[in-house]
Amino acid sequence: AQSVTQLGSHVSVSEGALVLLRCNYSSSVPPYLFWYVQYPNQGLQLLLKYTSAATLVKGINGFEAEFKKSETSFHLTKPSAHMSDAAEYFCAVRVDTGRRALTFGSGTRLQVQP
Amino acid sequence: EAQVTQNPRYLITVTGKKLTVTCSQNMNHEYMSWYRQDPGLGLRQIYYSMNVEVTDKGDVPEGYKVSRKEKRNFPLILESPSPNQTSLYFCASSFSGGTSTDTQYFGPGTRLTVL
């Protein structure tokens, strides 16, 4: 079975600072990895996904993530935080089964200080 | 506009009173799924459907039912709600073609409180 661990339930950065949200996964088979963002009172929006085509994945809003198999990690980064980035971020993993269920981490709430 | 819609968005009910949360998508997706979101637990899958009349249990199916009579609709039914089903519920849909990386699109969520 696969699982996802997000280190840090809350992360606070200053506007303009680097954003780093950590995600580690465990999976016995090659995983598909996703980052979703949830703004207050809204559903989940896909930021980016790893599909094995490239280890560095670029997403929307300037975010990117790097798949590191040796570290079983898929950390999300953004060079310069913006106030509008304040939201909750979820890392998710899916293995290639019929159920297609996404296994989510517990989420990281990002605060951006002015 | 491509979207997944859920109704109602907010619901307060009492223990034992049957309720249905509707989910509809306009993207002609074969795959649909229900998740619940609880603090500190992320999202967990309740039920899913690969296509019309094809449904199966997810990780936390107890106390829930679903049906898939039409491709666009996937209602979640709580026959006898209990307080431990108080949660935020999300419906999601995607194509279920050849690729496993098909993006799942999520609805806006339904916040359910069972008293």
Coordinates of C-alpha atoms in Angstrom, one line a residue:
Chain A
A1 CA 0.0 0.0 0.0
Q2 CA 1.1 3.5 -0.7
S3 CA 1.3 6.4 1.8
V4 CA 2.2 10.1 1.8
T5 CA 3.8 12.1 4.6
Q6 CA 3.8 15.9 4.6
L7 CA 6.3 17.3 7.0
G8 CA 4.9 20.4 8.8
S9 CA 1.2 21.0 9.1
H10 CA 1.9 24.8 9.0
V11 CA 4.6 26.7 7.2
S12 CA 5.0 30.5 7.4
V13 CA 7.2 32.5 5.0
S14 CA 7.6 36.1 4.2
E15 CA 6.4 37.6 0.9
G16 CA 9.2 37.2 -1.6
A17 CA 10.9 34.3 0.3
L18 CA 11.4 30.8 -1.0
V19 CA 8.5 28.4 -0.4
L20 CA 9.4 24.7 0.3
L21 CA 6.7 22.2 1.2
R22 CA 7.9 18.7 1.9
C23 CA 6.4 15.5 0.7
N24 CA 7.7 12.0 1.1
Y25 CA 5.9 8.9 -0.2
S26 CA 6.1 5.2 0.1
S27 CA 5.1 2.9 -2.6
S28 CA 6.0 -0.6 -3.7
V29 CA 5.5 0.2 -7.3
P30 CA 6.3 3.3 -9.4
P31 CA 4.0 6.1 -8.2
Y32 CA 2.2 8.9 -9.8
L33 CA 2.6 12.0 -7.7
F34 CA 0.4 15.1 -7.5
W35 CA 0.3 18.4 -5.7
Y36 CA -3.1 20.0 -5.1
V37 CA -3.9 23.4 -3.6
Q38 CA -7.0 24.3 -1.7
Y39 CA -8.0 27.9 -1.2
P40 CA -10.4 28.8 1.6
N41 CA -13.9 27.4 1.0
Q42 CA -12.9 26.0 -2.4
G43 CA -12.3 22.6 -3.9
L44 CA -8.9 21.2 -4.7
Q45 CA -7.0 22.5 -7.8
L46 CA -4.2 20.6 -9.4
L47 CA -0.9 22.4 -9.2
L48 CA 1.3 19.8 -10.9
K49 CA 1.8 16.1 -11.5
Y50 CA 4.7 13.7 -11.9
T51 CA 4.1 11.2 -14.7
S52 CA 7.6 9.7 -15.0
A53 CA 8.4 11.8 -18.1
A54 CA 10.7 14.3 -16.3
T55 CA 11.9 14.4 -12.7
L56 CA 11.5 18.2 -12.5
V57 CA 7.9 19.1 -13.0
K58 CA 6.6 22.7 -13.5
G59 CA 3.1 23.6 -12.5
I60 CA 0.9 26.6 -12.4
N61 CA 1.5 29.8 -10.4
G62 CA 5.3 29.4 -10.6
F63 CA 5.4 26.2 -8.5
E64 CA 7.6 23.3 -9.3
A65 CA 8.5 19.9 -7.8
E66 CA 11.3 17.5 -8.2
F67 CA 10.8 13.7 -8.0
K68 CA 13.8 12.1 -6.2
K69 CA 13.4 8.3 -6.2
S70 CA 16.4 7.8 -4.0
E71 CA 14.9 10.0 -1.3
T72 CA 11.3 9.0 -2.0
S73 CA 10.5 12.7 -2.1
F74 CA 8.4 15.1 -4.1
H75 CA 8.9 18.5 -2.5
L76 CA 7.1 21.5 -3.8
T77 CA 9.0 24.8 -4.2
K78 CA 8.4 28.3 -5.4
P79 CA 11.3 30.8 -5.6
S80 CA 9.3 33.8 -4.4
A81 CA 6.1 33.7 -2.3
H82 CA 3.2 35.9 -3.0
M83 CA 0.4 36.7 -0.7
S84 CA -2.0 34.9 -3.0
D85 CA -0.2 31.7 -2.3
A86 CA -1.6 31.4 1.1
A87 CA -3.7 28.2 1.1
E88 CA -3.5 24.5 2.1
Y89 CA -1.4 22.2 -0.1
F90 CA -1.8 18.5 -0.4
C91 CA 0.6 16.0 -1.8
A92 CA -1.0 12.8 -3.2
V93 CA 0.2 9.6 -4.7
R94 CA -1.6 7.1 -6.9
V95 CA -0.4 3.7 -8.1
D96 CA -1.6 2.2 -11.3
T97 CA -4.6 0.3 -10.0
G98 CA -8.2 0.2 -11.2
R99 CA -9.3 2.0 -8.1
R100 CA -7.5 5.1 -9.2
A101 CA -7.7 6.4 -5.6
L102 CA -5.5 9.2 -4.7
T103 CA -3.8 8.8 -1.3
F104 CA -3.4 12.2 0.2
G105 CA -1.1 13.6 2.8
S106 CA -2.5 15.4 5.8
G107 CA -1.9 18.8 4.2
T108 CA 0.3 21.8 4.8
R109 CA -1.1 25.2 5.5
L110 CA 1.0 27.9 4.0
Q111 CA 0.9 31.4 5.5
V112 CA 2.6 34.3 3.7
Q113 CA 3.5 37.2 5.9
P114 CA 3.8 40.7 4.4
Chain B
E1 CA -17.3 25.7 -18.4
A2 CA -15.9 22.3 -17.4
Q3 CA -16.8 21.7 -13.8
V4 CA -17.9 19.3 -11.0
T5 CA -20.8 20.6 -9.0
Q6 CA -22.1 19.4 -5.7
N7 CA -25.3 20.2 -3.8
P8 CA -25.9 21.2 -1.1
R9 CA -22.7 23.1 -0.2
Y10 CA -23.6 23.1 3.5
L11 CA -25.9 20.8 5.4
I12 CA -26.8 20.5 9.0
T13 CA -28.9 17.5 9.9
V14 CA -29.7 15.2 12.8
T15 CA -28.7 11.6 13.5
G16 CA -30.7 9.0 11.5
K17 CA -32.3 11.3 8.9
K18 CA -31.5 10.0 5.5
L19 CA -29.8 12.5 3.1
T20 CA -28.3 12.6 -0.3
V21 CA -25.4 14.8 -1.6
T22 CA -25.5 15.2 -5.3
C23 CA -22.5 15.3 -7.7
S24 CA -22.6 16.2 -11.3
Q25 CA -19.9 16.6 -13.9
N26 CA -20.2 18.0 -17.5
M27 CA -16.9 16.7 -18.9
N28 CA -18.2 13.3 -20.0
H29 CA -15.8 11.6 -17.5
E30 CA -16.2 7.9 -16.9
Y31 CA -14.5 7.8 -13.5
M32 CA -16.1 9.5 -10.5
S33 CA -15.2 9.3 -6.8
W34 CA -16.2 10.5 -3.4
Y35 CA -13.7 11.6 -0.7
R36 CA -14.1 12.9 2.8
Q37 CA -11.7 15.4 4.3
D38 CA -11.0 15.4 8.1
P39 CA -8.5 17.6 9.9
G40 CA -5.1 16.0 10.1
L41 CA -6.1 13.1 7.9
G42 CA -6.1 14.6 4.4
L43 CA -8.7 13.1 2.0
R44 CA -9.8 9.5 2.1
Q45 CA -11.8 7.8 -0.7
I46 CA -15.3 6.6 0.2
Y47 CA -16.6 5.1 -3.0
Y48 CA -15.7 5.2 -6.7
S49 CA -17.2 4.4 -10.0
M50 CA -15.4 3.4 -13.2
N51 CA -18.5 3.9 -15.3
V52 CA -22.3 3.7 -15.4
E53 CA -23.5 0.9 -13.1
V54 CA -20.0 0.1 -12.0
T55 CA -19.2 1.1 -8.4
D56 CA -16.9 -0.1 -5.7
K57 CA -15.7 0.6 -2.2
G58 CA -12.9 2.9 -1.3
D59 CA -11.0 3.1 2.0
V60 CA -13.9 4.3 4.2
P61 CA -17.2 3.1 2.8
E62 CA -19.0 2.2 6.0
G63 CA -22.3 4.1 6.4
Y64 CA -22.4 5.3 2.8
K65 CA -24.1 4.2 -0.4
V66 CA -23.7 5.4 -4.0
S67 CA -25.3 4.9 -7.3
R68 CA -24.3 5.5 -10.9
K69 CA -27.3 5.4 -13.1
E70 CA -26.1 8.2 -15.5
K71 CA -22.6 9.0 -16.6
R72 CA -22.8 12.6 -15.3
N73 CA -24.2 12.0 -11.8
F74 CA -22.8 10.2 -8.8
P75 CA -24.9 10.8 -5.7
L76 CA -23.6 10.0 -2.2
I77 CA -26.3 8.6 0.1
L78 CA -26.2 8.5 3.9
E79 CA -29.1 6.2 4.9
S80 CA -28.7 6.8 8.7
P81 CA -26.2 9.6 9.3
S82 CA -24.2 9.6 12.6
P83 CA -22.1 12.3 14.2
N84 CA -18.9 10.6 13.0
Q85 CA -19.9 11.4 9.5
T86 CA -19.6 15.1 10.1
S87 CA -17.0 16.0 7.5
L88 CA -16.1 17.9 4.4
Y89 CA -17.0 15.8 1.3
F90 CA -15.5 16.1 -2.2
C91 CA -16.6 14.6 -5.4
A92 CA -14.1 14.1 -8.1
S93 CA -14.1 12.9 -11.8
S94 CA -11.7 12.0 -14.5
F95 CA -11.4 10.1 -17.7
S96 CA -10.5 6.5 -17.2
G97 CA -8.9 5.9 -20.6
G98 CA -5.5 4.4 -21.1
T99 CA -3.4 6.6 -19.0
S100 CA -3.2 6.4 -15.2
T101 CA -2.2 10.0 -14.9
D102 CA -5.6 11.5 -15.9
T103 CA -6.2 14.5 -13.7
Q104 CA -9.0 14.2 -11.2
Y105 CA -11.2 17.3 -11.1
F106 CA -12.7 18.1 -7.7
G107 CA -16.0 19.7 -6.8
P108 CA -16.2 22.7 -4.4
G109 CA -17.1 20.4 -1.4
T110 CA -20.1 19.8 0.9
R111 CA -19.7 20.6 4.5
L112 CA -21.9 18.2 6.5
T113 CA -22.7 18.4 10.2
V114 CA -24.6 15.6 11.8
L115 CA -26.0 16.5 15.3

